[in-house]
mmCIF file of C-alpha atoms in Angstrom:
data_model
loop_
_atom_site.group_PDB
_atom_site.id
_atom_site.type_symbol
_atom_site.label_atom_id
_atom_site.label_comp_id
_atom_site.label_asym_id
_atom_site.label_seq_id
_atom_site.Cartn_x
_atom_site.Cartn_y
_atom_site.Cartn_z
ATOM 1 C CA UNK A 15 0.000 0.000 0.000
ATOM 2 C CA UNK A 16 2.741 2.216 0.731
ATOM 3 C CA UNK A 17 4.691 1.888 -2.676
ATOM 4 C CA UNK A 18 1.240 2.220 -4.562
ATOM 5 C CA UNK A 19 0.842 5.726 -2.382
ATOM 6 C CA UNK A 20 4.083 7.004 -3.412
ATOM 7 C CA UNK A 21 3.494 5.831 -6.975
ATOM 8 C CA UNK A 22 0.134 7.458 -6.815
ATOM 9 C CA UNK A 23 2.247 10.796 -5.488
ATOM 10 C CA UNK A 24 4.626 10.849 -8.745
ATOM 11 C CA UNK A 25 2.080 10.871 -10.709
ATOM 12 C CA UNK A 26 -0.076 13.705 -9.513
ATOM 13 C CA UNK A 27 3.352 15.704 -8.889
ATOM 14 C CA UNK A 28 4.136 14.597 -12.919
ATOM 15 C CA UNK A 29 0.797 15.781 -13.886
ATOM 16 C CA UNK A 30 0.023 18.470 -11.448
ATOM 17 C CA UNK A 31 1.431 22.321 -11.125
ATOM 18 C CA UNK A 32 0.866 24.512 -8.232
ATOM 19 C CA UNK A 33 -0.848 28.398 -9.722
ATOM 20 C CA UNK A 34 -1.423 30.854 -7.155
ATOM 21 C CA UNK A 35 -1.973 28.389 -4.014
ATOM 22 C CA UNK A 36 -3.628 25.865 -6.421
ATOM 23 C CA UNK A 37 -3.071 22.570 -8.110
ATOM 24 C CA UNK A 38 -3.736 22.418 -12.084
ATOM 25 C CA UNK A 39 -3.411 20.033 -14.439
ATOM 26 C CA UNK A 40 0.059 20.598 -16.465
ATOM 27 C CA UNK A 41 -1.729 20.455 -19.964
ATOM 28 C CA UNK A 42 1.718 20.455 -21.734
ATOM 29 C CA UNK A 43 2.853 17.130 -19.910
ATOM 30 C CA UNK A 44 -0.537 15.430 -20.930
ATOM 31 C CA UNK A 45 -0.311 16.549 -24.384
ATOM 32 C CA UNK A 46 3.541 14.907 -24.682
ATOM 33 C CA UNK A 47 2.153 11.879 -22.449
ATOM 34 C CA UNK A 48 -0.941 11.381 -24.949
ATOM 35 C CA UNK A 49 1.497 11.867 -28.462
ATOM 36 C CA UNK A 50 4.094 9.310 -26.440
ATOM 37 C CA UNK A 51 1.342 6.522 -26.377
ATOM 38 C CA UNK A 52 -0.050 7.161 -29.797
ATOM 39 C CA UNK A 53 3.247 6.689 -31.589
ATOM 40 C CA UNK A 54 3.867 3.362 -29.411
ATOM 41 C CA UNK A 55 0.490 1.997 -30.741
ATOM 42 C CA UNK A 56 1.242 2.460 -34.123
ATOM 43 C CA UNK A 57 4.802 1.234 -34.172
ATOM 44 C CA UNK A 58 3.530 -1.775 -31.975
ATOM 45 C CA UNK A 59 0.659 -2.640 -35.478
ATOM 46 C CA UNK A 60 3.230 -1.430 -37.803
ATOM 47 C CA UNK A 61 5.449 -4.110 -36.311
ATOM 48 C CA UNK A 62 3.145 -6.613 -35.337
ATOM 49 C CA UNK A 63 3.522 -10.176 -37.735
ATOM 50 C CA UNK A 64 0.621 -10.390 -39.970
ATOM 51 C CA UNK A 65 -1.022 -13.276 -39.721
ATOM 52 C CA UNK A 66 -1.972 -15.548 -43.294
ATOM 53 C CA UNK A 67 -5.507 -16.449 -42.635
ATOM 54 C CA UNK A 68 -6.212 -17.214 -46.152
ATOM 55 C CA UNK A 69 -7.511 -20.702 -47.265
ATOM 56 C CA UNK A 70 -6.645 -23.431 -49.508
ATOM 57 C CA UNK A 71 -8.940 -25.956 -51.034
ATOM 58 C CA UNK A 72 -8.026 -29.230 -51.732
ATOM 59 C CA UNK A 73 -9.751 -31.222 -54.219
ATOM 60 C CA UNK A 74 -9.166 -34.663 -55.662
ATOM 61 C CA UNK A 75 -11.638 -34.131 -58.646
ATOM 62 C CA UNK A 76 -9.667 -34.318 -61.512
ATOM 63 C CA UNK A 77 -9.503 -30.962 -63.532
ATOM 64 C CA UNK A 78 -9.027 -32.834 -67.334
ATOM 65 C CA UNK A 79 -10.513 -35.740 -68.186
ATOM 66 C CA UNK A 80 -7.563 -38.087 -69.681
ATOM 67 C CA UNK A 81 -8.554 -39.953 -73.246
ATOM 68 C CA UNK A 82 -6.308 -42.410 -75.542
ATOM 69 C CA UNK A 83 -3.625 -44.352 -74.459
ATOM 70 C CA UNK A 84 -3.136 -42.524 -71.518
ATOM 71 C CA UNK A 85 -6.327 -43.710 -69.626
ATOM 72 C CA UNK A 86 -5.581 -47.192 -70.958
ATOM 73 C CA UNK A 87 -2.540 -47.212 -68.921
ATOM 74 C CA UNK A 88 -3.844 -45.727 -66.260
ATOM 75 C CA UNK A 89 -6.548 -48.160 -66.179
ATOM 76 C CA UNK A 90 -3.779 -51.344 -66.743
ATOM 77 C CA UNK A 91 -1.630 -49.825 -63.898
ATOM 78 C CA UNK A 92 -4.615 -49.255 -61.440
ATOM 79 C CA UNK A 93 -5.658 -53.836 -62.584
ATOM 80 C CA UNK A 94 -2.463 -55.173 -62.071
ATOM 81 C CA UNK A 95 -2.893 -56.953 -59.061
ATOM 82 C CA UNK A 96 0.389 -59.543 -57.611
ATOM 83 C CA UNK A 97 -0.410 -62.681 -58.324
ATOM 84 C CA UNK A 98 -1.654 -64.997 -54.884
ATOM 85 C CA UNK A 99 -3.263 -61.983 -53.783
ATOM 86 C CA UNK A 100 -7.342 -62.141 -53.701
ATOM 87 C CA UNK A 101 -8.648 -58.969 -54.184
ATOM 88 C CA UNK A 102 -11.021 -57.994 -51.347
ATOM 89 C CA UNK A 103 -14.621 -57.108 -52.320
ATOM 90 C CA UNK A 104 -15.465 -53.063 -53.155
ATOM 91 C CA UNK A 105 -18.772 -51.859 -52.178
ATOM 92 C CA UNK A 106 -20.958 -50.820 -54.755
ATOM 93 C CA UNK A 107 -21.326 -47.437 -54.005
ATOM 94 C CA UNK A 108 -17.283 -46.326 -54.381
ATOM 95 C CA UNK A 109 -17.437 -48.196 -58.044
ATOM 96 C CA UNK A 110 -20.213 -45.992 -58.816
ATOM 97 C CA UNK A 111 -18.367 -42.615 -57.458
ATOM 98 C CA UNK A 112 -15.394 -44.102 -59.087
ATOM 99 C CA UNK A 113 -16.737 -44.522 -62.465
ATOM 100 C CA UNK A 114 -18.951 -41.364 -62.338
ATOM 101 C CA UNK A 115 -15.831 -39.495 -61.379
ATOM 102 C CA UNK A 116 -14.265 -41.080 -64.735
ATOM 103 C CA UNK A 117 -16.882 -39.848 -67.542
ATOM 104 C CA UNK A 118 -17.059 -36.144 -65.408
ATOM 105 C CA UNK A 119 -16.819 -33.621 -68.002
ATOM 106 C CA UNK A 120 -13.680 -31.362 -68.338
ATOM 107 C CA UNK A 121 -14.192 -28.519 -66.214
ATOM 108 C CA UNK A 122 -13.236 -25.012 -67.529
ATOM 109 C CA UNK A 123 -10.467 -22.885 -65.765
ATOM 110 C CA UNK A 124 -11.216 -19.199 -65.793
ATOM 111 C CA UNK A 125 -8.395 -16.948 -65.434
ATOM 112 C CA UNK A 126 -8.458 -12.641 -64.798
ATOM 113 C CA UNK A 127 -5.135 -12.352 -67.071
ATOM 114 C CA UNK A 128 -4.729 -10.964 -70.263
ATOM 115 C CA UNK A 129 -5.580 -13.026 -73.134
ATOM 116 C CA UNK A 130 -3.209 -13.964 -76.256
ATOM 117 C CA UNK A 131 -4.052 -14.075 -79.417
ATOM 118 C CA UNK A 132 -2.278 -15.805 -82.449
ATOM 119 C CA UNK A 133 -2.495 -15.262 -86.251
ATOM 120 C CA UNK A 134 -3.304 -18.342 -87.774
ATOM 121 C CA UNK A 135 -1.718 -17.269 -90.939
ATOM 122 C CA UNK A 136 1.400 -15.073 -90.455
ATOM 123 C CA UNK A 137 2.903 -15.167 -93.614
ATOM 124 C CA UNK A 138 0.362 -12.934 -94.792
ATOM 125 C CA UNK A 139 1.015 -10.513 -92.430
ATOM 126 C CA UNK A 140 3.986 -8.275 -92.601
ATOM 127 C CA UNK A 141 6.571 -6.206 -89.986
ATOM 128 C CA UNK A 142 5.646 -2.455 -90.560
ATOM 129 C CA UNK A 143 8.505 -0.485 -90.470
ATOM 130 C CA UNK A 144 10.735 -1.961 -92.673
ATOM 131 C CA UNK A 145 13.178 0.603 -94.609
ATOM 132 C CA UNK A 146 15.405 -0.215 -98.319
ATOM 133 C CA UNK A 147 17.102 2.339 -100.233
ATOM 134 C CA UNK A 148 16.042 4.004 -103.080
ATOM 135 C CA UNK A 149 16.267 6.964 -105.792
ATOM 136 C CA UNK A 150 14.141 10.148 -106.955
ATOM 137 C CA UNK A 151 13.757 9.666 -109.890
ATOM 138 C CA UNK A 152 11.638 13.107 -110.737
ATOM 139 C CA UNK A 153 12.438 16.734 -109.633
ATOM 140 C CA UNK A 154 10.621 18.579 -107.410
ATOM 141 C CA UNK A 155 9.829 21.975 -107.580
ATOM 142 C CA UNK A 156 6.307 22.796 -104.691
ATOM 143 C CA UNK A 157 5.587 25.548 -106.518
ATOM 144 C CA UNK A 158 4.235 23.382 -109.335
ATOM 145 C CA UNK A 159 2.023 19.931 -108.273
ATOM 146 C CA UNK A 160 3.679 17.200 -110.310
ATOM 147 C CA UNK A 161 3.587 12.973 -109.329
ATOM 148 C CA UNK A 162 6.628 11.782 -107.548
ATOM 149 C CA UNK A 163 8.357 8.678 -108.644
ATOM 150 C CA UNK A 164 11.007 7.140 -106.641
ATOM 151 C CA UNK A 165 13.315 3.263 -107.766
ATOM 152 C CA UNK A 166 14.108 1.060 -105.220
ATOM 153 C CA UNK A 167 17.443 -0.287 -105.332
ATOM 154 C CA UNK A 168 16.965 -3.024 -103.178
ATOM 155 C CA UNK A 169 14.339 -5.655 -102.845
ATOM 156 C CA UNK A 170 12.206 -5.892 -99.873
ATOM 157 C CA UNK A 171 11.631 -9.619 -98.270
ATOM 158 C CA UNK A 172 9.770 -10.840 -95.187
ATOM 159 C CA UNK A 173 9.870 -14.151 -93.940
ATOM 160 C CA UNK A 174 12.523 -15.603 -96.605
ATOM 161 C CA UNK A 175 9.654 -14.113 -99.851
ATOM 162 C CA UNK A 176 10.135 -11.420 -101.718
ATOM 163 C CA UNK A 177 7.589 -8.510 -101.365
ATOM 164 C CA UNK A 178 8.735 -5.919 -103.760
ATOM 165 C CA UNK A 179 11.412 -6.735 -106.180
ATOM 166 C CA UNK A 180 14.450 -4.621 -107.106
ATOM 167 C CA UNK A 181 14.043 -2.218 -109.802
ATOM 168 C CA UNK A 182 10.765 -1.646 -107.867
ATOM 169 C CA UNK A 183 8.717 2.190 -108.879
ATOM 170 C CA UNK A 184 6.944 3.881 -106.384
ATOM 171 C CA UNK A 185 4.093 6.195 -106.644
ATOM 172 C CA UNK A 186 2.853 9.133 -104.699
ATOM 173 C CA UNK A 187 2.338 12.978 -103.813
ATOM 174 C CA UNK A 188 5.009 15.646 -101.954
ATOM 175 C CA UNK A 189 3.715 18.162 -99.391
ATOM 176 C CA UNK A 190 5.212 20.757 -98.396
ATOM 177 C CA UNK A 191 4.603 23.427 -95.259
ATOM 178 C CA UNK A 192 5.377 26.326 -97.085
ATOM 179 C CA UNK A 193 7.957 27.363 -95.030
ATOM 180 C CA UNK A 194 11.361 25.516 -94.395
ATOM 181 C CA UNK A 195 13.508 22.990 -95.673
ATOM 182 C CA UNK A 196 11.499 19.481 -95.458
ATOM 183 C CA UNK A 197 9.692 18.273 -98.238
ATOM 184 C CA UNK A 198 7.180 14.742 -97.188
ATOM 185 C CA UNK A 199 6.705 12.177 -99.470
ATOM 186 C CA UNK A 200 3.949 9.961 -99.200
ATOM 187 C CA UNK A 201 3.959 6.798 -101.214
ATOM 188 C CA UNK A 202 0.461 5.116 -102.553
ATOM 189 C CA UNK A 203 1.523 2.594 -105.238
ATOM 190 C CA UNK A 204 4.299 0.001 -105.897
ATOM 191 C CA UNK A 205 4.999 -0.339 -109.957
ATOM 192 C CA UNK A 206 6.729 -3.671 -110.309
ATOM 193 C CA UNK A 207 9.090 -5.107 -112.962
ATOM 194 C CA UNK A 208 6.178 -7.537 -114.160
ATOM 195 C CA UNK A 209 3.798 -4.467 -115.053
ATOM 196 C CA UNK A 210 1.620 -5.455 -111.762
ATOM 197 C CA UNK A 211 0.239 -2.806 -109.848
ATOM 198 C CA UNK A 212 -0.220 -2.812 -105.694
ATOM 199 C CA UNK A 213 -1.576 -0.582 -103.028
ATOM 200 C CA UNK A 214 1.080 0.063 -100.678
ATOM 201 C CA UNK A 215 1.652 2.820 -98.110
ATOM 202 C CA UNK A 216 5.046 4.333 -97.472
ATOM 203 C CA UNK A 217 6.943 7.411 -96.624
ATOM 204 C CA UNK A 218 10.066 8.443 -96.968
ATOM 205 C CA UNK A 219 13.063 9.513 -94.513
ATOM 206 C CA UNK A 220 16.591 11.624 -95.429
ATOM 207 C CA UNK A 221 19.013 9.350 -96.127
ATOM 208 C CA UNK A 222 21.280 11.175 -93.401
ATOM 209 C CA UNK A 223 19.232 12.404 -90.672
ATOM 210 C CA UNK A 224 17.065 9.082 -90.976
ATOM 211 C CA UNK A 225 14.415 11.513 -90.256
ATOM 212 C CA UNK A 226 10.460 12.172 -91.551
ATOM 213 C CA UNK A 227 10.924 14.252 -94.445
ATOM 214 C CA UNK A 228 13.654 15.193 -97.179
ATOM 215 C CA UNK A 229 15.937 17.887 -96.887
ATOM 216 C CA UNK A 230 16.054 20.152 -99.635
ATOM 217 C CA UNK A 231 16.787 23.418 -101.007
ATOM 218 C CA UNK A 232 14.904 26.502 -100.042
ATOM 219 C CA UNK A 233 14.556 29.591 -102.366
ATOM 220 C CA UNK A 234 13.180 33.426 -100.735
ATOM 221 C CA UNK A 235 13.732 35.463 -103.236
ATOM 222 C CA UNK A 236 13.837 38.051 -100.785
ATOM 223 C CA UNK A 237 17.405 39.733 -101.416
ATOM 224 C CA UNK A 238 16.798 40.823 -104.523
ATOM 225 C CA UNK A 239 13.900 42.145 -104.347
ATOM 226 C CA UNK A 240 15.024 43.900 -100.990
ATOM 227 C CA UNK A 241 17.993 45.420 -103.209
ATOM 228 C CA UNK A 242 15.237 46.707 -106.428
ATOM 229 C CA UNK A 243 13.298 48.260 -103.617
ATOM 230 C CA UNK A 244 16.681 50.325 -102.000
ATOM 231 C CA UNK A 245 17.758 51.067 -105.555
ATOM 232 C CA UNK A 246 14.317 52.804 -106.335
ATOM 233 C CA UNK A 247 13.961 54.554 -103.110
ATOM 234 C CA UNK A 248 17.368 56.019 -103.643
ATOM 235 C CA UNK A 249 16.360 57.272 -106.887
ATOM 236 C CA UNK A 250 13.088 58.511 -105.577
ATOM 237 C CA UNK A 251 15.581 60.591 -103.071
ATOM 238 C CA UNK A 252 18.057 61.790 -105.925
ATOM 239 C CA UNK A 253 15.216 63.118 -107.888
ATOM 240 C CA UNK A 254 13.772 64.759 -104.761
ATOM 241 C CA UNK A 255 17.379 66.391 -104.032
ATOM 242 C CA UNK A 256 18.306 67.661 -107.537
ATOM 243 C CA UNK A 257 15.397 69.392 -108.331
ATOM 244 C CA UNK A 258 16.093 73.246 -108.681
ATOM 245 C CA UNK A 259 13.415 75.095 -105.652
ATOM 246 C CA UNK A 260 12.977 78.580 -105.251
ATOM 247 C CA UNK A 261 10.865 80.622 -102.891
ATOM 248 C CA UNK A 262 8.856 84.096 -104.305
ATOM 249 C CA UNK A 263 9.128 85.544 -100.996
ATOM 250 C CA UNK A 264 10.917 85.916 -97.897
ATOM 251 C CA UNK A 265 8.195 84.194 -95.840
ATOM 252 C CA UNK A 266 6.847 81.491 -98.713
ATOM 253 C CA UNK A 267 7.482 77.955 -98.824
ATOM 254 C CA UNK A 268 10.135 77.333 -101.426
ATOM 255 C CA UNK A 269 8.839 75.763 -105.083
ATOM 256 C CA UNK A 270 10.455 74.078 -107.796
ATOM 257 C CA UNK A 271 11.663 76.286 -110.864
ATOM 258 C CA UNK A 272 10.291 75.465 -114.096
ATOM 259 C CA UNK A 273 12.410 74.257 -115.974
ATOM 260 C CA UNK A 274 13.108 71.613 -118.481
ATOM 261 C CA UNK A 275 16.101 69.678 -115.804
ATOM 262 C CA UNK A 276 13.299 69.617 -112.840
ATOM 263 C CA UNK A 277 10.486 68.111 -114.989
ATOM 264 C CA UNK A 278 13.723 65.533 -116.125
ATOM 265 C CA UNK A 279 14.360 65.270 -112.073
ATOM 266 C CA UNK A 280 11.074 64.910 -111.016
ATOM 267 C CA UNK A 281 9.824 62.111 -113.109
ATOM 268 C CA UNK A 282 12.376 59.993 -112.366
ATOM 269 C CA UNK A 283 11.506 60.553 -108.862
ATOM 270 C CA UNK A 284 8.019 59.442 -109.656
ATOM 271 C CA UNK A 285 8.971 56.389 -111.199
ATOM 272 C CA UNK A 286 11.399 55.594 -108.494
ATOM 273 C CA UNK A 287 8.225 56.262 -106.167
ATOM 274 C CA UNK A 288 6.228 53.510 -107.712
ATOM 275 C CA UNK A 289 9.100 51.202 -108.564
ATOM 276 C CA UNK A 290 9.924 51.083 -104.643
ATOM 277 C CA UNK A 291 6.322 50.578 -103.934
ATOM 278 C CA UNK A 292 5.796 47.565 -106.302
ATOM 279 C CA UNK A 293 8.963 45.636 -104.812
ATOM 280 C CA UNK A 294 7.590 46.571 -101.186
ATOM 281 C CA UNK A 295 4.359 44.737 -102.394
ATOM 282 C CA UNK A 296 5.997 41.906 -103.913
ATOM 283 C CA UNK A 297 8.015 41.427 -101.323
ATOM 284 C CA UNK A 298 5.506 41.495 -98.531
ATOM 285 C CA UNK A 299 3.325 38.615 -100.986
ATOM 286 C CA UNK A 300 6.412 36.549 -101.689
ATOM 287 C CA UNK A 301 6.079 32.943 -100.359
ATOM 288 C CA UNK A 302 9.100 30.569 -100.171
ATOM 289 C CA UNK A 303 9.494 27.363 -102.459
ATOM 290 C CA UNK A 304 11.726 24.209 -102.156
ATOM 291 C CA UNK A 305 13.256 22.360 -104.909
ATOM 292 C CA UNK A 306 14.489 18.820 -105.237
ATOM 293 C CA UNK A 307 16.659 17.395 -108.172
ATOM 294 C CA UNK A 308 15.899 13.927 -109.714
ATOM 295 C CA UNK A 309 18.429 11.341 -108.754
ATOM 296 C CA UNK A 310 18.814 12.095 -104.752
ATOM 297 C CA UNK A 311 18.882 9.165 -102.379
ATOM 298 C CA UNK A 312 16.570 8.381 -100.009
ATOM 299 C CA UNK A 313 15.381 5.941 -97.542
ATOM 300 C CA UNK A 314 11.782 4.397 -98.082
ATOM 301 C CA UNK A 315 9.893 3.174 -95.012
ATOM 302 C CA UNK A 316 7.449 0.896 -95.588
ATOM 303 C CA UNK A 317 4.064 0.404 -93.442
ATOM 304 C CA UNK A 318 1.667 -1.457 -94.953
ATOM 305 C CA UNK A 319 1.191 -3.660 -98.976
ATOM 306 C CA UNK A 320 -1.632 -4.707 -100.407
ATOM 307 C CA UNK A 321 -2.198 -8.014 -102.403
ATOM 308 C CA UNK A 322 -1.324 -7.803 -105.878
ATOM 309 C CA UNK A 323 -3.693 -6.282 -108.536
ATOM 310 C CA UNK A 324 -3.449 -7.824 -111.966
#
């Protein structure tokens, strides 16, 4: 009794402060005391071994019927009885389980993962992305639509058969951005040495970069129509300066004589005028072009063929 008393004192002296002749509770020290026993009941289920309270069935129904020569062995091994040995009788009931168990349907396993499916045929199915060399064999200028035809110099094969023979033509179309250095070309149709026609669909990549569209030569325009247009304007400003002025009085605004050199003067100043404002136009309407000359290589990418049309 005594050492519970003097327990009982440490506590209240732990958890009690004296304020003005009085005892109060020390909130601070309950606070810590509270957040000490919190964190000890989470580490303790934190740490705590989990306990595996899951289930296993056991079943000695056979999942697959067996069929053939297997069961027949099964069946011999399961008869072959030592010889000298009677066989004791079997109730009637366990031969009928037994033999029910025997023609029990296959039963069906259902599973939750993701299902696989196979091509039956896959020779008629090809790898896309499959690249071969070839040749332009037209120029290209986008300021004018024209058909692009490139040669392959390589045949194409997939799975030991050749798709697309060398000597190969392919059809398409160019597009261009308007802007830049990158013409794409898009490939419809394969041309073959036998005069046979498919639907294909490829595209072509620089033969350096390896990269979607062809690098090629860009054309402004813009410097020399930005030199016409300074040349004008500085005629515009000649005429403007050589013309002869004079003023009729000593307060009026100064006019140009009348003579035969400022008429000369002014009209090529005129002219000037509306040359530099005809290359500011053109210049401001001006739209960049790229050109491409007949016999660059390229690499040909090929997604997708078509069977043959005859």
């Amino acid at each position: 009794m005594k050492r519970l008393s003097q327990l009982q004192q440490t506590i209240k002296s732990f958890f009690m402060t004296k304020n003005g002749g009085k005892e109060v509770l020390h909130l601070s020290r309950v606070a810590w005391f509270c957040l000490v026993i919190l964190i000890s009941g989470m580490l303790f289920t934190l740490t705590r071994p989990k306990k595996d309270h899951r289930s296993v069935r056991i079943s000695s129904t056979p999942i697959i019927e067996e069929k053939g020569d297997s069961a027949l062995d099964h069946k011999k091994a399961g008869s072959s009885k030592p010889r000298g040995v009677a066989s004791a009788p079997v109730p009637r009931g366990s031969s009928t389980k037994r033999n029910g168990r025997r023609k029990s349907k296959a039963k069906l396993l259902q599973f939750s993962g993701p299902q696989l499916i196979e091509r039956k045929k896959e020779s008629n199915f090809m790898a896309q992305g499959i690249r071969t060399k070839g040749t332009l064999l037209t120029g290209i200028d986008t300021r004018t639509p024209t058909q692009v035809q490139v040669l392959l110099s390589s045949g194409i094969l997939h799975h030991e058969r050749e798709i697309l023979p060398p000597g190969t033509t392919l059809l398409g179309a160019y597009s261009y951005p308007g802007t830049g250095k990158e013409i794409h070309l898009n490939l419809s149709q394969a041309l073959l040495p036998s005069g046979h026609i498919q639907d294909i669909s490829a595209q072509a990549l620089d033969a350096k970069r390896l990269t979607l569209g062809i690098r090629a030569r860009r054309h402004r325009n813009t410097s020399g129509k930005l030199a016409a247009a300074m040349g004008s304007t500085m005629i515009q400003a000649a005429g403007d300066v050589l013309t002869e002025k004079e003023a009729l009085s000593q307060f009026g605004e100064p006019t140009a004589k009348s003579t035969l050199k400022n008429a000369f003067t002014q009209g090529v100043s005129n002219i000037g005028e509306m040359e530099t404002q005809r290359h500011l136009n053109e210049l401001g309407h001006s739209q960049e072009y790229a050109t491409l000359h007949a016999g660059t290589p390229i690499v040909i990418e090929l997604l997708s063929i078509q069977p043959r049309k005859k």
